[in-house]
mmCIF file of C-alpha atoms in Angstrom:
data_model
loop_
_atom_site.group_PDB
_atom_site.id
_atom_site.type_symbol
_atom_site.label_atom_id
_atom_site.label_comp_id
_atom_site.label_asym_id
_atom_site.label_seq_id
_atom_site.Cartn_x
_atom_site.Cartn_y
_atom_site.Cartn_z
ATOM 1 C CA GLU A 1 2.051 17.582 -2.205
ATOM 2 C CA ALA A 2 0.165 15.390 -4.657
ATOM 3 C CA GLY A 3 -0.436 11.811 -3.600
ATOM 4 C CA VAL A 4 0.007 8.563 -5.481
ATOM 5 C CA ALA A 5 -2.193 8.578 -8.583
ATOM 6 C CA GLN A 6 -3.683 5.470 -10.158
ATOM 7 C CA SER A 7 -5.901 4.878 -13.144
ATOM 8 C CA PRO A 8 -8.374 3.584 -13.964
ATOM 9 C CA ARG A 9 -10.336 3.353 -10.700
ATOM 10 C CA TYR A 10 -12.501 0.523 -11.995
ATOM 11 C CA LYS A 11 -12.149 -2.003 -14.802
ATOM 12 C CA ILE A 12 -14.356 -4.861 -15.911
ATOM 13 C CA ILE A 13 -13.027 -7.352 -18.472
ATOM 14 C CA GLU A 14 -13.769 -10.851 -19.644
ATOM 15 C CA LYS A 15 -11.429 -13.707 -18.886
ATOM 16 C CA ARG A 16 -8.571 -14.130 -21.347
ATOM 17 C CA GLN A 17 -8.594 -10.419 -22.152
ATOM 18 C CA SER A 18 -5.690 -8.149 -21.283
ATOM 19 C CA VAL A 19 -5.668 -5.128 -18.998
ATOM 20 C CA ALA A 20 -3.169 -2.485 -17.892
ATOM 21 C CA PHE A 21 -3.014 -0.297 -14.804
ATOM 22 C CA TRP A 22 -1.058 2.899 -14.422
ATOM 23 C CA CYS A 23 0.588 4.426 -11.356
ATOM 24 C CA ASN A 24 2.261 7.784 -10.818
ATOM 25 C CA PRO A 25 4.116 7.882 -7.476
ATOM 26 C CA ILE A 26 4.792 10.885 -5.308
ATOM 27 C CA SER A 27 7.494 13.063 -6.845
ATOM 28 C CA GLY A 28 10.963 12.066 -5.690
ATOM 29 C CA HIS A 29 9.936 8.676 -4.322
ATOM 30 C CA ALA A 30 12.505 6.127 -5.430
ATOM 31 C CA THR A 31 10.641 2.990 -4.428
ATOM 32 C CA LEU A 32 7.384 1.849 -5.997
ATOM 33 C CA TYR A 33 5.255 -1.143 -5.018
ATOM 34 C CA TRP A 34 2.343 -2.967 -6.596
ATOM 35 C CA TYR A 35 0.088 -4.914 -4.229
ATOM 36 C CA GLN A 36 -2.836 -7.216 -5.013
ATOM 37 C CA GLN A 37 -5.726 -7.215 -2.529
ATOM 38 C CA ILE A 38 -8.253 -9.995 -2.991
ATOM 39 C CA LEU A 39 -11.622 -9.459 -1.308
ATOM 40 C CA GLY A 40 -11.445 -10.341 2.381
ATOM 41 C CA GLN A 41 -7.651 -10.441 2.482
ATOM 42 C CA GLY A 42 -4.802 -8.073 3.193
ATOM 43 C CA PRO A 43 -2.706 -6.692 0.344
ATOM 44 C CA LYS A 44 0.022 -8.943 -1.022
ATOM 45 C CA LEU A 45 3.137 -7.578 -2.713
ATOM 46 C CA LEU A 46 3.415 -8.366 -6.419
ATOM 47 C CA ILE A 47 6.503 -6.374 -7.323
ATOM 48 C CA GLN A 48 8.833 -3.745 -5.865
ATOM 49 C CA PHE A 49 10.926 -1.313 -7.910
ATOM 50 C CA GLN A 50 13.889 0.708 -6.676
ATOM 51 C CA ASN A 51 14.163 3.519 -9.246
ATOM 52 C CA ASN A 52 13.669 1.525 -12.484
ATOM 53 C CA GLY A 53 15.170 -1.758 -11.244
ATOM 54 C CA VAL A 54 13.224 -4.702 -9.810
ATOM 55 C CA VAL A 55 14.006 -5.482 -6.159
ATOM 56 C CA ASP A 56 11.401 -8.165 -5.441
ATOM 57 C CA ASP A 57 9.065 -9.913 -7.872
ATOM 58 C CA SER A 58 8.969 -13.282 -6.165
ATOM 59 C CA GLN A 59 5.159 -13.334 -5.926
ATOM 60 C CA LEU A 60 4.423 -11.986 -9.390
ATOM 61 C CA PRO A 61 2.767 -14.643 -11.644
ATOM 62 C CA LYS A 62 5.210 -14.037 -14.451
ATOM 63 C CA ASP A 63 3.351 -16.197 -16.972
ATOM 64 C CA ARG A 64 0.572 -13.601 -17.120
ATOM 65 C CA PHE A 65 1.652 -10.513 -15.154
ATOM 66 C CA SER A 66 4.278 -7.998 -16.203
ATOM 67 C CA ALA A 67 5.308 -4.619 -14.867
ATOM 68 C CA GLU A 68 7.671 -1.886 -15.847
ATOM 69 C CA ARG A 69 8.820 1.412 -14.468
ATOM 70 C CA LEU A 70 10.237 3.570 -17.196
ATOM 71 C CA LYS A 71 12.736 6.286 -16.225
ATOM 72 C CA GLY A 72 12.179 5.463 -12.568
ATOM 73 C CA VAL A 73 8.907 7.376 -12.354
ATOM 74 C CA ASP A 74 5.554 6.068 -13.667
ATOM 75 C CA SER A 75 4.781 2.383 -13.668
ATOM 76 C CA THR A 76 2.380 0.093 -15.495
ATOM 77 C CA LEU A 77 1.147 -3.319 -14.440
ATOM 78 C CA LYS A 78 -0.261 -5.595 -17.133
ATOM 79 C CA ILE A 79 -2.229 -8.822 -17.000
ATOM 80 C CA GLN A 80 -2.432 -10.948 -20.132
ATOM 81 C CA PRO A 81 -4.495 -13.111 -20.291
ATOM 82 C CA ALA A 82 -6.689 -12.410 -17.256
ATOM 83 C CA LYS A 83 -8.229 -15.190 -15.171
ATOM 84 C CA LEU A 84 -11.259 -15.076 -12.893
ATOM 85 C CA GLU A 85 -8.983 -15.274 -9.822
ATOM 86 C CA ASP A 86 -7.304 -12.005 -10.841
ATOM 87 C CA SER A 87 -10.394 -10.114 -9.666
ATOM 88 C CA ALA A 88 -9.005 -7.890 -6.925
ATOM 89 C CA VAL A 89 -7.994 -4.362 -6.006
ATOM 90 C CA TYR A 90 -4.546 -3.421 -7.293
ATOM 91 C CA LEU A 91 -2.816 -0.924 -5.031
ATOM 92 C CA CYS A 92 0.211 1.130 -5.920
ATOM 93 C CA ALA A 93 2.402 2.596 -3.194
ATOM 94 C CA SER A 94 5.607 4.596 -3.077
ATOM 95 C CA SER A 95 8.199 5.500 -0.463
ATOM 96 C CA PRO A 96 10.993 8.071 -0.243
ATOM 97 C CA PRO A 97 14.675 7.358 -0.938
ATOM 98 C CA TRP A 98 16.801 5.725 1.759
ATOM 99 C CA GLY A 99 17.397 8.047 4.697
ATOM 100 C CA PHE A 100 14.119 9.909 4.356
ATOM 101 C CA SER A 101 11.489 8.218 6.509
ATOM 102 C CA THR A 102 11.911 5.092 4.478
ATOM 103 C CA TYR A 103 9.599 3.079 6.679
ATOM 104 C CA GLU A 104 6.434 4.722 5.405
ATOM 105 C CA GLN A 105 4.615 3.715 2.234
ATOM 106 C CA TYR A 106 2.064 6.044 0.678
ATOM 107 C CA PHE A 107 -0.785 4.311 -1.087
ATOM 108 C CA GLY A 108 -2.877 5.297 -4.053
ATOM 109 C CA PRO A 109 -6.672 4.801 -4.266
ATOM 110 C CA GLY A 110 -6.342 1.481 -6.071
ATOM 111 C CA THR A 111 -7.917 -0.028 -9.177
ATOM 112 C CA ARG A 112 -10.751 -2.474 -8.704
ATOM 113 C CA LEU A 113 -10.567 -5.189 -11.386
ATOM 114 C CA THR A 114 -13.483 -7.491 -12.065
ATOM 115 C CA VAL A 115 -12.895 -10.431 -14.423
ATOM 116 C CA THR A 116 -16.101 -12.083 -15.717
ATOM 117 C CA ALA B 1 9.100 -15.731 6.092
ATOM 118 C CA GLN B 2 7.188 -13.370 8.308
ATOM 119 C CA THR B 3 3.484 -13.848 8.995
ATOM 120 C CA VAL B 4 0.908 -11.521 10.523
ATOM 121 C CA THR B 5 -2.283 -12.781 12.153
ATOM 122 C CA GLN B 6 -5.403 -10.817 13.014
ATOM 123 C CA SER B 7 -7.823 -13.134 14.784
ATOM 124 C CA GLN B 8 -10.785 -10.745 14.954
ATOM 125 C CA PRO B 9 -12.576 -10.514 11.591
ATOM 126 C CA GLU B 10 -15.053 -7.975 12.984
ATOM 127 C CA MET B 11 -15.321 -5.746 16.017
ATOM 128 C CA SER B 12 -17.982 -3.316 17.142
ATOM 129 C CA VAL B 13 -17.713 -0.338 19.485
ATOM 130 C CA GLN B 14 -20.075 2.349 20.628
ATOM 131 C CA GLU B 15 -19.260 5.937 19.889
ATOM 132 C CA ALA B 16 -16.999 7.500 22.565
ATOM 133 C CA GLU B 17 -15.995 4.074 23.894
ATOM 134 C CA THR B 18 -12.629 2.320 23.665
ATOM 135 C CA VAL B 19 -11.824 -0.702 21.533
ATOM 136 C CA THR B 20 -8.710 -2.843 21.144
ATOM 137 C CA LEU B 21 -7.771 -4.663 17.937
ATOM 138 C CA SER B 22 -5.390 -7.614 18.213
ATOM 139 C CA CYS B 23 -2.421 -8.569 16.057
ATOM 140 C CA THR B 24 0.280 -11.189 16.423
ATOM 141 C CA TYR B 25 3.224 -11.813 14.144
ATOM 142 C CA ASP B 26 5.971 -14.292 13.614
ATOM 143 C CA THR B 27 9.552 -13.381 12.724
ATOM 144 C CA SER B 28 13.113 -14.419 13.435
ATOM 145 C CA GLU B 29 14.392 -10.881 13.015
ATOM 146 C CA SER B 30 15.287 -8.678 15.967
ATOM 147 C CA ASP B 31 14.675 -5.327 14.322
ATOM 148 C CA TYR B 32 11.639 -4.411 12.234
ATOM 149 C CA TYR B 33 8.737 -2.004 11.940
ATOM 150 C CA LEU B 34 5.102 -2.628 12.740
ATOM 151 C CA PHE B 35 2.188 -0.594 11.452
ATOM 152 C CA TRP B 36 -1.555 -0.224 11.689
ATOM 153 C CA TYR B 37 -3.264 0.923 8.499
ATOM 154 C CA LYS B 38 -6.874 2.022 8.102
ATOM 155 C CA GLN B 39 -8.743 1.274 4.873
ATOM 156 C CA PRO B 40 -12.110 3.026 4.520
ATOM 157 C CA PRO B 41 -14.574 2.121 1.737
ATOM 158 C CA SER B 42 -12.671 4.462 -0.571
ATOM 159 C CA ARG B 43 -9.943 1.747 -0.501
ATOM 160 C CA GLN B 44 -7.054 4.137 0.174
ATOM 161 C CA MET B 45 -4.730 2.748 2.845
ATOM 162 C CA ILE B 46 -4.017 5.349 5.506
ATOM 163 C CA LEU B 47 -1.221 4.967 8.043
ATOM 164 C CA VAL B 48 -2.593 5.149 11.583
ATOM 165 C CA ILE B 49 0.445 4.449 13.709
ATOM 166 C CA ARG B 50 3.899 2.855 13.522
ATOM 167 C CA GLN B 51 6.234 1.193 16.007
ATOM 168 C CA GLU B 52 9.950 0.565 15.678
ATOM 169 C CA ALA B 53 10.839 -2.754 17.315
ATOM 170 C CA TYR B 54 13.961 -1.363 18.995
ATOM 171 C CA LYS B 55 11.869 1.169 20.913
ATOM 172 C CA GLN B 56 10.438 -0.060 24.189
ATOM 173 C CA GLN B 57 8.023 2.833 24.509
ATOM 174 C CA ASN B 58 4.622 2.224 22.978
ATOM 175 C CA ALA B 59 3.696 4.596 20.151
ATOM 176 C CA THR B 60 0.807 7.024 20.555
ATOM 177 C CA GLU B 61 -0.954 9.210 17.984
ATOM 178 C CA ASN B 62 -3.794 11.241 19.486
ATOM 179 C CA ARG B 63 -6.638 8.759 20.181
ATOM 180 C CA PHE B 64 -4.631 5.815 18.848
ATOM 181 C CA SER B 65 -2.065 3.887 20.869
ATOM 182 C CA VAL B 66 -0.414 0.503 20.673
ATOM 183 C CA ASN B 67 0.548 -2.180 23.149
ATOM 184 C CA PHE B 68 3.765 -3.653 21.767
ATOM 185 C CA GLN B 69 4.902 -6.850 23.455
ATOM 186 C CA LYS B 70 8.073 -7.880 21.616
ATOM 187 C CA ALA B 71 8.699 -11.134 23.447
ATOM 188 C CA ALA B 72 5.118 -12.241 22.885
ATOM 189 C CA LYS B 73 5.177 -10.916 19.283
ATOM 190 C CA SER B 74 1.987 -9.027 19.923
ATOM 191 C CA PHE B 75 0.994 -5.608 18.604
ATOM 192 C CA SER B 76 -2.501 -4.433 19.535
ATOM 193 C CA LEU B 77 -4.177 -1.144 18.615
ATOM 194 C CA LYS B 78 -6.292 0.778 21.098
ATOM 195 C CA ILE B 79 -8.731 3.380 19.832
ATOM 196 C CA SER B 80 -10.021 5.716 22.529
ATOM 197 C CA ASP B 81 -13.099 7.927 22.301
ATOM 198 C CA SER B 82 -14.237 6.115 19.139
ATOM 199 C CA GLN B 83 -15.810 8.246 16.432
ATOM 200 C CA LEU B 84 -18.089 7.337 13.535
ATOM 201 C CA GLY B 85 -15.241 8.166 11.163
ATOM 202 C CA ASP B 86 -13.146 5.384 12.687
ATOM 203 C CA ALA B 87 -15.346 2.779 11.002
ATOM 204 C CA ALA B 88 -13.146 0.978 8.470
ATOM 205 C CA MET B 89 -10.987 -2.079 7.872
ATOM 206 C CA TYR B 90 -7.850 -2.070 9.991
ATOM 207 C CA PHE B 91 -4.740 -3.923 8.873
ATOM 208 C CA CYS B 92 -1.709 -4.793 10.921
ATOM 209 C CA ALA B 93 1.502 -4.891 8.877
ATOM 210 C CA TYR B 94 5.141 -5.923 9.318
ATOM 211 C CA ARG B 95 8.165 -4.483 7.555
ATOM 212 C CA SER B 96 11.697 -5.794 7.702
ATOM 213 C CA VAL B 97 14.588 -3.323 8.022
ATOM 214 C CA THR B 98 17.214 -5.573 6.465
ATOM 215 C CA GLY B 99 18.222 -5.382 2.825
ATOM 216 C CA THR B 100 16.575 -3.410 0.076
ATOM 217 C CA ALA B 101 13.360 -5.420 -0.011
ATOM 218 C CA SER B 102 10.982 -3.405 2.132
ATOM 219 C CA LYS B 103 7.605 -4.892 1.430
ATOM 220 C CA LEU B 104 4.791 -4.781 3.930
ATOM 221 C CA THR B 105 3.351 -8.105 5.061
ATOM 222 C CA PHE B 106 -0.286 -7.593 6.031
ATOM 223 C CA GLY B 107 -2.735 -9.479 8.197
ATOM 224 C CA THR B 108 -6.230 -10.319 6.980
ATOM 225 C CA GLY B 109 -7.768 -7.276 8.602
ATOM 226 C CA THR B 110 -10.399 -6.435 11.209
ATOM 227 C CA ARG B 111 -13.594 -4.657 10.212
ATOM 228 C CA LEU B 112 -14.487 -2.073 12.856
ATOM 229 C CA GLN B 113 -18.069 -0.899 13.200
ATOM 230 C CA VAL B 114 -18.873 2.164 15.263
ATOM 231 C CA THR B 115 -22.425 2.448 16.556
ATOM 232 C CA LEU B 116 -24.333 5.346 18.094
#
């Protein structure tokens, strides 16, 4: 079974530029999460999708961050414009539908963003 | 809101020895899940072990076991017969079982070094 795929693995941009990250979850996984992991900290949830609907985006900086999950499969996370404090690793995770080991989240390799 | 605290930023253990990583959490819920994740330099979060709060028996996975003290809100990880491949960041995480929001709340992590 293929794991969670993310691209790119690394991205360097200047502040005020825009950037987009892509995530392809494990096939059949209804729930998709985007986490932000700042250096020296644990991951923090940005947004959670259930199929293509948003369940939790309470910690998403909506003035600059946006995310979508078209057709309940792939997802993109966008930052526009980027700030220096957005430098972090962005992790995508997915979990199966309710009733199928829903407690476990499977993580992708992450995208390391550096804003200069 | 739930919080997770890992008070040991770094730990060191000799190969073949045993080490215990500490984690405490705060919640008003009676049922939840607790996890230990390993994050090697490749950045991919790997599930090490999980514990359902309603289970009194401590979880065990090969060389990994937990000491779950629900009343004390403590969840420590014991690694026996440490191997060089165990060197990584270890994160303790909490997951609620209520509602559709199923985010993981992570601690700040403990960096484990394994020496010869």
